[in-house]
XYZ file of N, CA, C and O in Angstrom:
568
model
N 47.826 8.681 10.333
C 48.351 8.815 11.685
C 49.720 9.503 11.680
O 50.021 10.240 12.618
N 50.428 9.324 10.822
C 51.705 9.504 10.574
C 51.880 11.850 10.424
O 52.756 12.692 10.624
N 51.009 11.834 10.152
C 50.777 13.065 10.306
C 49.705 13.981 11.489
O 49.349 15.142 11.688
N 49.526 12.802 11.988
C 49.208 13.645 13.707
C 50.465 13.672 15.143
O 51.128 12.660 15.372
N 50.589 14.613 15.767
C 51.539 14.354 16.581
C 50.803 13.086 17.951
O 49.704 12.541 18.049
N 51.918 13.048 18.705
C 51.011 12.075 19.517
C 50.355 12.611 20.367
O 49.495 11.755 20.577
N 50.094 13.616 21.165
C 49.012 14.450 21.509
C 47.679 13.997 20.912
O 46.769 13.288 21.342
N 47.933 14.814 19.500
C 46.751 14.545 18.564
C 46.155 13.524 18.781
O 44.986 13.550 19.165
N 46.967 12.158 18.544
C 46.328 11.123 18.432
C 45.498 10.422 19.756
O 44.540 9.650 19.717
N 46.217 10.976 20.936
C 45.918 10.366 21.671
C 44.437 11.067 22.524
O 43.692 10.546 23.354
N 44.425 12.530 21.863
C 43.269 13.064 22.077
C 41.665 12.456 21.011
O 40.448 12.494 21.195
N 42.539 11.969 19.963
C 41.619 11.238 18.826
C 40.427 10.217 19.716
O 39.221 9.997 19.829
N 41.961 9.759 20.288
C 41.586 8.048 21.107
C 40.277 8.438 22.180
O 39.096 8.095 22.141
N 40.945 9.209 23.037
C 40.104 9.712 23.909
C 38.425 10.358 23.694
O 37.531 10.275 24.537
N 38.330 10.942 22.460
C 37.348 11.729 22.103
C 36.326 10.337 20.994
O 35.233 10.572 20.480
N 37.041 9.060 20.892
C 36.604 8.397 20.120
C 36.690 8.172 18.642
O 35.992 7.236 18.252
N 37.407 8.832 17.690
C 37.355 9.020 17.102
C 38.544 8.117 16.254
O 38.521 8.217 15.027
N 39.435 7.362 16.794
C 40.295 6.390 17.005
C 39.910 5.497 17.421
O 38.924 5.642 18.144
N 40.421 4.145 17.227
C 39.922 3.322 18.408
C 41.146 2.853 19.394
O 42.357 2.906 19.183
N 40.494 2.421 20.441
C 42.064 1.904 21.347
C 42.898 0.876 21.353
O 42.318 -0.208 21.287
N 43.839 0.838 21.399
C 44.812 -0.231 21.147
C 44.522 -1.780 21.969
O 44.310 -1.903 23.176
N 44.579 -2.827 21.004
C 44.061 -4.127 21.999
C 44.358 -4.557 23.138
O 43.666 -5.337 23.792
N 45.544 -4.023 23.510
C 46.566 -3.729 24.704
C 45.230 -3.372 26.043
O 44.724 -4.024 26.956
N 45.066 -1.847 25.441
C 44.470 -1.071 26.677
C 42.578 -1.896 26.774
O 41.930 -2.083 27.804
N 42.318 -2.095 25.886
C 40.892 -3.054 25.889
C 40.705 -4.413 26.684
O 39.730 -4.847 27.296
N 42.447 -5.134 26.385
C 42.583 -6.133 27.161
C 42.462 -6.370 28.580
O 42.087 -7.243 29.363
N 43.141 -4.733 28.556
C 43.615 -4.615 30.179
C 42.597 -3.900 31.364
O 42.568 -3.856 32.594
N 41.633 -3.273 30.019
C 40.385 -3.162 30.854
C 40.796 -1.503 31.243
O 40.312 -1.016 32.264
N 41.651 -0.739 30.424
C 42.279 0.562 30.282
C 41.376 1.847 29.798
O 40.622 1.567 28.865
N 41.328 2.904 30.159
C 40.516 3.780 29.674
C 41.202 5.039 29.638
O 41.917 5.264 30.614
N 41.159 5.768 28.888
C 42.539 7.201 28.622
C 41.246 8.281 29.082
O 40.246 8.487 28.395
N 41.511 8.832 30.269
C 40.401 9.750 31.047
C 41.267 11.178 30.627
O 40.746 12.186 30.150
N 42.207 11.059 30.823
C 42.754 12.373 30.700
C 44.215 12.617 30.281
O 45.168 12.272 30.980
N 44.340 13.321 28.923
C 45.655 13.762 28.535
C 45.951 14.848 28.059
O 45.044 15.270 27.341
N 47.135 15.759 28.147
C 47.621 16.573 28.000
C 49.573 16.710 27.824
O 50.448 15.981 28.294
N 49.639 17.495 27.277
C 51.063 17.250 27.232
C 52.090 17.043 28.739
O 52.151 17.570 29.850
N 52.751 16.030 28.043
C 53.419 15.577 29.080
C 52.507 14.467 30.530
O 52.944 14.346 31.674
N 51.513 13.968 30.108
C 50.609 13.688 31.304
C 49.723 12.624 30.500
O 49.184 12.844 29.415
N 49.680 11.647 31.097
C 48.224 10.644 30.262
C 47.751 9.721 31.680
O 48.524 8.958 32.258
N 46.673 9.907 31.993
C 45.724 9.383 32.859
C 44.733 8.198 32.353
O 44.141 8.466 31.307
N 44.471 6.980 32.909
C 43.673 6.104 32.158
C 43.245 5.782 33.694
O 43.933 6.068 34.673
N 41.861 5.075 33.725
C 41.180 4.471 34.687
C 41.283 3.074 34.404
O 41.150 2.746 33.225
N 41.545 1.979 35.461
C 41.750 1.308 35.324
C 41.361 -0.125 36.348
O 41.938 -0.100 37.435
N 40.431 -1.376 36.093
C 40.124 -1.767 37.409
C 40.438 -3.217 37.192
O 39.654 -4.025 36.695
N 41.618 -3.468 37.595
C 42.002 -5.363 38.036
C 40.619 -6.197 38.204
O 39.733 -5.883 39.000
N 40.587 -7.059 37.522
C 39.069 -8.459 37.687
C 39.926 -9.684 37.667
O 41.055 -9.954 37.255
N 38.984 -10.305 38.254
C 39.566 -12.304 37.983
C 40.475 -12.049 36.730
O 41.683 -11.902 36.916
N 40.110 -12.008 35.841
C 41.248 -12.337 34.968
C 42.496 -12.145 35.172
O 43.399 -12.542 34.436
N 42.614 -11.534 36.168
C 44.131 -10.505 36.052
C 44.828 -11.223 37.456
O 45.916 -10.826 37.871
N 44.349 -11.919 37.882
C 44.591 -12.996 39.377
C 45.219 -14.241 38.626
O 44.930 -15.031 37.727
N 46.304 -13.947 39.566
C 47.660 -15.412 39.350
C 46.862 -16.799 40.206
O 45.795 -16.738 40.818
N 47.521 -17.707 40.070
C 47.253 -18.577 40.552
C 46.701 -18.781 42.104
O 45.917 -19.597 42.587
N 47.569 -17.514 42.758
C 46.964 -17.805 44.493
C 46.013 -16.904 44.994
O 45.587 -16.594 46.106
N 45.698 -16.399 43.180
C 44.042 -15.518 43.604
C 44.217 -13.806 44.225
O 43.274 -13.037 44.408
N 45.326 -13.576 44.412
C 45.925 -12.070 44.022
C 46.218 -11.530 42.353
O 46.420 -12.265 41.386
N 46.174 -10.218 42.368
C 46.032 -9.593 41.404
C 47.817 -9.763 40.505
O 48.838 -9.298 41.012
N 47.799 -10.372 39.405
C 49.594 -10.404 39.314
C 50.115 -9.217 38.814
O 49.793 -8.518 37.853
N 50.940 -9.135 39.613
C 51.962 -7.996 39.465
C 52.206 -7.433 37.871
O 52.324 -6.268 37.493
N 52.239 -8.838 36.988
C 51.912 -8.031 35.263
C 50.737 -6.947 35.221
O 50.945 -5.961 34.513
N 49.475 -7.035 35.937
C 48.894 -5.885 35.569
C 49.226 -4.763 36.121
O 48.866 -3.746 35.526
N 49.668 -4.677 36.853
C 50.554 -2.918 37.718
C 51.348 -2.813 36.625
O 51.074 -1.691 36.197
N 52.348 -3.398 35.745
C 53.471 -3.322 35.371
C 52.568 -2.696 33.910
O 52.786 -1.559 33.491
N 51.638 -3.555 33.307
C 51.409 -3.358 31.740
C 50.844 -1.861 32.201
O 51.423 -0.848 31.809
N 49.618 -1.790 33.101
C 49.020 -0.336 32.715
C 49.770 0.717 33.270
O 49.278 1.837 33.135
N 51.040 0.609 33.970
C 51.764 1.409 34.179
C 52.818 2.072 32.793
O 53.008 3.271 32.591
N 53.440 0.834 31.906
C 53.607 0.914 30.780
C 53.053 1.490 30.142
O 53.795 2.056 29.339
N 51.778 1.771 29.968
C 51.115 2.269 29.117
C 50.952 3.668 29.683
O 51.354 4.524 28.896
N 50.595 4.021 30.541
C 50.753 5.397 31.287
C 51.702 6.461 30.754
O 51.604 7.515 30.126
N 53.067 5.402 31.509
C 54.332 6.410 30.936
C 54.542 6.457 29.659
O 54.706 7.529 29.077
N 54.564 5.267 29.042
C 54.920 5.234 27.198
C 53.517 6.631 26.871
O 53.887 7.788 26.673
N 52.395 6.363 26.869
C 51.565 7.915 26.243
C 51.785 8.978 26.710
O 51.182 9.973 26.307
N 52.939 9.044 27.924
C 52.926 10.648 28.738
C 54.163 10.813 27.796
O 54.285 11.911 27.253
N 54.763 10.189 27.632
C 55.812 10.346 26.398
C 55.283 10.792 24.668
O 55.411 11.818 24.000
N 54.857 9.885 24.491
C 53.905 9.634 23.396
C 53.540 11.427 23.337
O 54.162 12.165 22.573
N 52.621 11.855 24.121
C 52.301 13.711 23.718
C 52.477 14.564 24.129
O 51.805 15.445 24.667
N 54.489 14.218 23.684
C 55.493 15.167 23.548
C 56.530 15.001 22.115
O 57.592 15.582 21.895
N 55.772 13.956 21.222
C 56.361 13.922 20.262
C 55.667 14.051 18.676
O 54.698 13.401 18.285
N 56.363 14.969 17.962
C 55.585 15.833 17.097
C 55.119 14.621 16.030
O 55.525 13.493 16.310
N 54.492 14.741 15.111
C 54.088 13.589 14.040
C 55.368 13.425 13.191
O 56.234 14.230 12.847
N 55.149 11.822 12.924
C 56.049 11.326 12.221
C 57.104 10.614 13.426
O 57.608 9.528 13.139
N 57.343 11.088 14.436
C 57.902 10.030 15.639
C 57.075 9.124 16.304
O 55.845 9.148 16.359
N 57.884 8.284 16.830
C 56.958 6.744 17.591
C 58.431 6.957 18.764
O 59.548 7.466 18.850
N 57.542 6.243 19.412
C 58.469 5.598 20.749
C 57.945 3.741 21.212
O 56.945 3.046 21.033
N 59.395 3.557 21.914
C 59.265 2.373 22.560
C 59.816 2.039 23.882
O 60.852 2.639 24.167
N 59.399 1.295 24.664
C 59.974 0.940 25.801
C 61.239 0.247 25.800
O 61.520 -0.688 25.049
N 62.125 0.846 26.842
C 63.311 0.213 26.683
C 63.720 -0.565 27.780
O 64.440 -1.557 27.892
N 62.774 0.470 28.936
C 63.803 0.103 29.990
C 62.109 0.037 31.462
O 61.560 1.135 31.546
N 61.689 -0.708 32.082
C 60.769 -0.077 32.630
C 60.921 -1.086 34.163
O 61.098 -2.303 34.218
N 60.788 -0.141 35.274
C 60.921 -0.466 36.638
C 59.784 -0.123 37.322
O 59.237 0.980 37.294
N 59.328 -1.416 38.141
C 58.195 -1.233 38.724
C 58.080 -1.804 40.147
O 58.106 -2.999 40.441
N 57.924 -0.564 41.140
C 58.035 -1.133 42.825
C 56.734 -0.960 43.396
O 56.311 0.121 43.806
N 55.784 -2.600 43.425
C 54.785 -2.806 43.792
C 54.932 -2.349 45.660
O 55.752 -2.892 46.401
N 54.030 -1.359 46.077
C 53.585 -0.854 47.382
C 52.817 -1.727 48.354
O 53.023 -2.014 49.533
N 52.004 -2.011 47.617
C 50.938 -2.532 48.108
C 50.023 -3.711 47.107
O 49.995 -3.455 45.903
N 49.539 -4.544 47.424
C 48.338 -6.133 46.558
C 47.054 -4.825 45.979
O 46.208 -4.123 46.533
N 47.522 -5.037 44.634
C 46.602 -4.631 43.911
C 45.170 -4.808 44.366
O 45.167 -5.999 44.675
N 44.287 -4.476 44.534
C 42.646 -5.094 44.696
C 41.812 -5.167 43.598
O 41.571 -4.256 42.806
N 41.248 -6.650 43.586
C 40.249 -6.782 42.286
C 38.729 -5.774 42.252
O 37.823 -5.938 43.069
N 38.710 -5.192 41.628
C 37.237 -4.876 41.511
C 37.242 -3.175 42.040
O 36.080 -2.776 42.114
N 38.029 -2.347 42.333
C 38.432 -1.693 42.671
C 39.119 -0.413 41.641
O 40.340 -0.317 41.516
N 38.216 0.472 40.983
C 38.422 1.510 40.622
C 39.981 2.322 40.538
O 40.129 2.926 41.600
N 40.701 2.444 39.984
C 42.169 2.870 40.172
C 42.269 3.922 39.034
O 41.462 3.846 38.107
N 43.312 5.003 39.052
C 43.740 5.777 38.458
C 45.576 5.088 38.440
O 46.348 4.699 39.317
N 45.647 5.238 36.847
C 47.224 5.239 36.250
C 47.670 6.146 35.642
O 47.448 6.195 34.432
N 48.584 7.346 36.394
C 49.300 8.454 35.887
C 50.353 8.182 35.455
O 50.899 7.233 36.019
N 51.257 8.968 34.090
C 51.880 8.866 33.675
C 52.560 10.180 33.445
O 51.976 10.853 32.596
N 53.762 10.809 34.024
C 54.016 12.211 33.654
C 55.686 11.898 32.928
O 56.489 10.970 33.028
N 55.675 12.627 32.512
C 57.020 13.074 31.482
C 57.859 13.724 32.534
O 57.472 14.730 33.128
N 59.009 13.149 32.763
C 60.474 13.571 33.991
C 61.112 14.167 32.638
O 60.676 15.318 32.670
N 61.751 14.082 31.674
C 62.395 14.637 30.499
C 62.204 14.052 29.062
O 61.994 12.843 29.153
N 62.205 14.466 27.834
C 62.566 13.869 26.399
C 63.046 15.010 25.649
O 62.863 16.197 25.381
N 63.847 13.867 25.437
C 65.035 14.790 23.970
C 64.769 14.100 23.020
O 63.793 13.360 23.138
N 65.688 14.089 21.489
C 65.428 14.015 20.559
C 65.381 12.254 20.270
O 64.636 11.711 19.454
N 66.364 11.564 21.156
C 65.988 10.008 21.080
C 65.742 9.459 22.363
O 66.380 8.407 22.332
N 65.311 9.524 23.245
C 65.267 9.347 24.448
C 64.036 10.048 25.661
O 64.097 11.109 26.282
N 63.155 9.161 25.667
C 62.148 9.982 27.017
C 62.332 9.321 28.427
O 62.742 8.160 28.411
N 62.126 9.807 29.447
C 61.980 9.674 31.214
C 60.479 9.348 31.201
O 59.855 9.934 30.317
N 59.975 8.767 31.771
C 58.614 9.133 32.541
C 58.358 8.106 34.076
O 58.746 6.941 34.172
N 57.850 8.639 34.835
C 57.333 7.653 36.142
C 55.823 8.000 35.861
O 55.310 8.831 35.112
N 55.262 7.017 36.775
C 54.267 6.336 36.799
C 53.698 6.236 38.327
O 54.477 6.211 39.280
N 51.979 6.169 38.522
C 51.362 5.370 39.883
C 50.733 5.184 39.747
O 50.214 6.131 39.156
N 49.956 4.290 39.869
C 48.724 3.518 40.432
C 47.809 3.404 42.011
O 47.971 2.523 42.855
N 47.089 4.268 42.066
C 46.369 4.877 43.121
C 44.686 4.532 43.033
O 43.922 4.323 42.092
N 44.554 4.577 44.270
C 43.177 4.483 44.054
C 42.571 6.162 44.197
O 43.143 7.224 43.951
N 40.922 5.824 44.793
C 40.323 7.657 44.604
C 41.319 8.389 45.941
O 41.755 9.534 46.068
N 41.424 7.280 46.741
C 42.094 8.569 47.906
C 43.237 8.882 47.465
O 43.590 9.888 48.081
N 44.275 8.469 46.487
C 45.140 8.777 46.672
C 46.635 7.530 46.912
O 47.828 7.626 46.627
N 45.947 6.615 47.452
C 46.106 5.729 47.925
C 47.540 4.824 46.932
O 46.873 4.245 46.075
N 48.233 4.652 46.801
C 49.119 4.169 46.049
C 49.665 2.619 46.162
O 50.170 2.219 47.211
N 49.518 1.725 44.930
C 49.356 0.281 44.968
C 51.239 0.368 44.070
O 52.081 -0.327 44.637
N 51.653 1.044 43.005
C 52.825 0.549 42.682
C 52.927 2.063 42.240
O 52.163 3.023 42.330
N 54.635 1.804 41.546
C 54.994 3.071 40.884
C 56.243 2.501 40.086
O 57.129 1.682 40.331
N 55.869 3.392 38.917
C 57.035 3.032 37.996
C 58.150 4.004 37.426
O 58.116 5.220 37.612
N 58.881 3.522 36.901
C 59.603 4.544 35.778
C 60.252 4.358 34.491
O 61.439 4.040 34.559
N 59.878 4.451 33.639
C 60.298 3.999 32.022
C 61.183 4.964 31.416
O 61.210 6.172 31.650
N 62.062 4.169 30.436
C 63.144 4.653 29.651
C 62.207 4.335 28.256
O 61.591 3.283 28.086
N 62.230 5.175 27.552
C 61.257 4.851 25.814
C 62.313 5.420 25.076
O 62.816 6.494 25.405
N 62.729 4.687 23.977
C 63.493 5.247 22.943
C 62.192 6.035 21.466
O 61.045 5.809 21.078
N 62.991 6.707 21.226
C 61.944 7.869 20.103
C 62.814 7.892 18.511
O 63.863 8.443 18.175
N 62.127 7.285 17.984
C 63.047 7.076 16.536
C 61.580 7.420 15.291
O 60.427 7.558 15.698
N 61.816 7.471 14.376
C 61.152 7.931 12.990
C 59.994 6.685 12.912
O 60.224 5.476 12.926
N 58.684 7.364 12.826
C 57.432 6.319 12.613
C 57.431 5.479 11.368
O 56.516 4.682 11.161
């Protein structure tokens, strides 16, 4: 791994040839589409993901949004770098819906040599927008 950039890898993931992180399996995550600077996963809230008063909890907007921006980061960095979350803000719009088909974009705002930007949304097919985020990832040696 250490010699694929994260692009690479994350096209690995996508094409199967990788497998996906327990994270995105947990969360019921799927990487539909990436390209530099950009990582798209489909994504659909179930019972499991419902707090106690039977709404969807706000941790799942937050994790697959995380994951969005951290990989739109992720393939813009050549092999042999990793990144991590440092810093991540998330302003829920609207009550997630269970059972309900969603898209989680992740685009790259800037990265330099230790430091990436990225925001984040969570939308349904129209367009429709449930939260949005924005992450700080630090980028240091894999």
């Amino acid at each position: 791994m250490k010699a694929l950039s994260g692009l690479e890898i994350l096209r690995k993931m996508r094409a199967g040839d990788l497998p996906p992180p327990a994270m995105g399996v947990l969360m019921s995550l799927t990487l539909e589409r990436v390209a530099e600077g950009e990582a798209v996963f489909a994504a659909i809230a179930s019972e499991q993901h419902t707090n106690p008063m039977g709404g969807v909890h706000g941790g799942f907007a937050a994790t697959v949004l995380d994951s969005a921006t951290g990989c739109a980061v992720h393939t813009t960095l050549p092999p042999g770098k990793s990144y991590a979350t440092v810093d991540l803000s998330v302003q829920m719009i609207r009550p997630v819906p269970v059972g309900v088909p969603l898209e989680v974009i992740g685009k790259v705002l800037n990265v330099s040599k230790r430091v990436g930007f990225a925001e984040g949304w969570l939308q349904d097919a129209e367009g429709k927008r449930y939260a949005h985020a924005t992450a700080t990832c630090a980028i240091f040696e894999s």
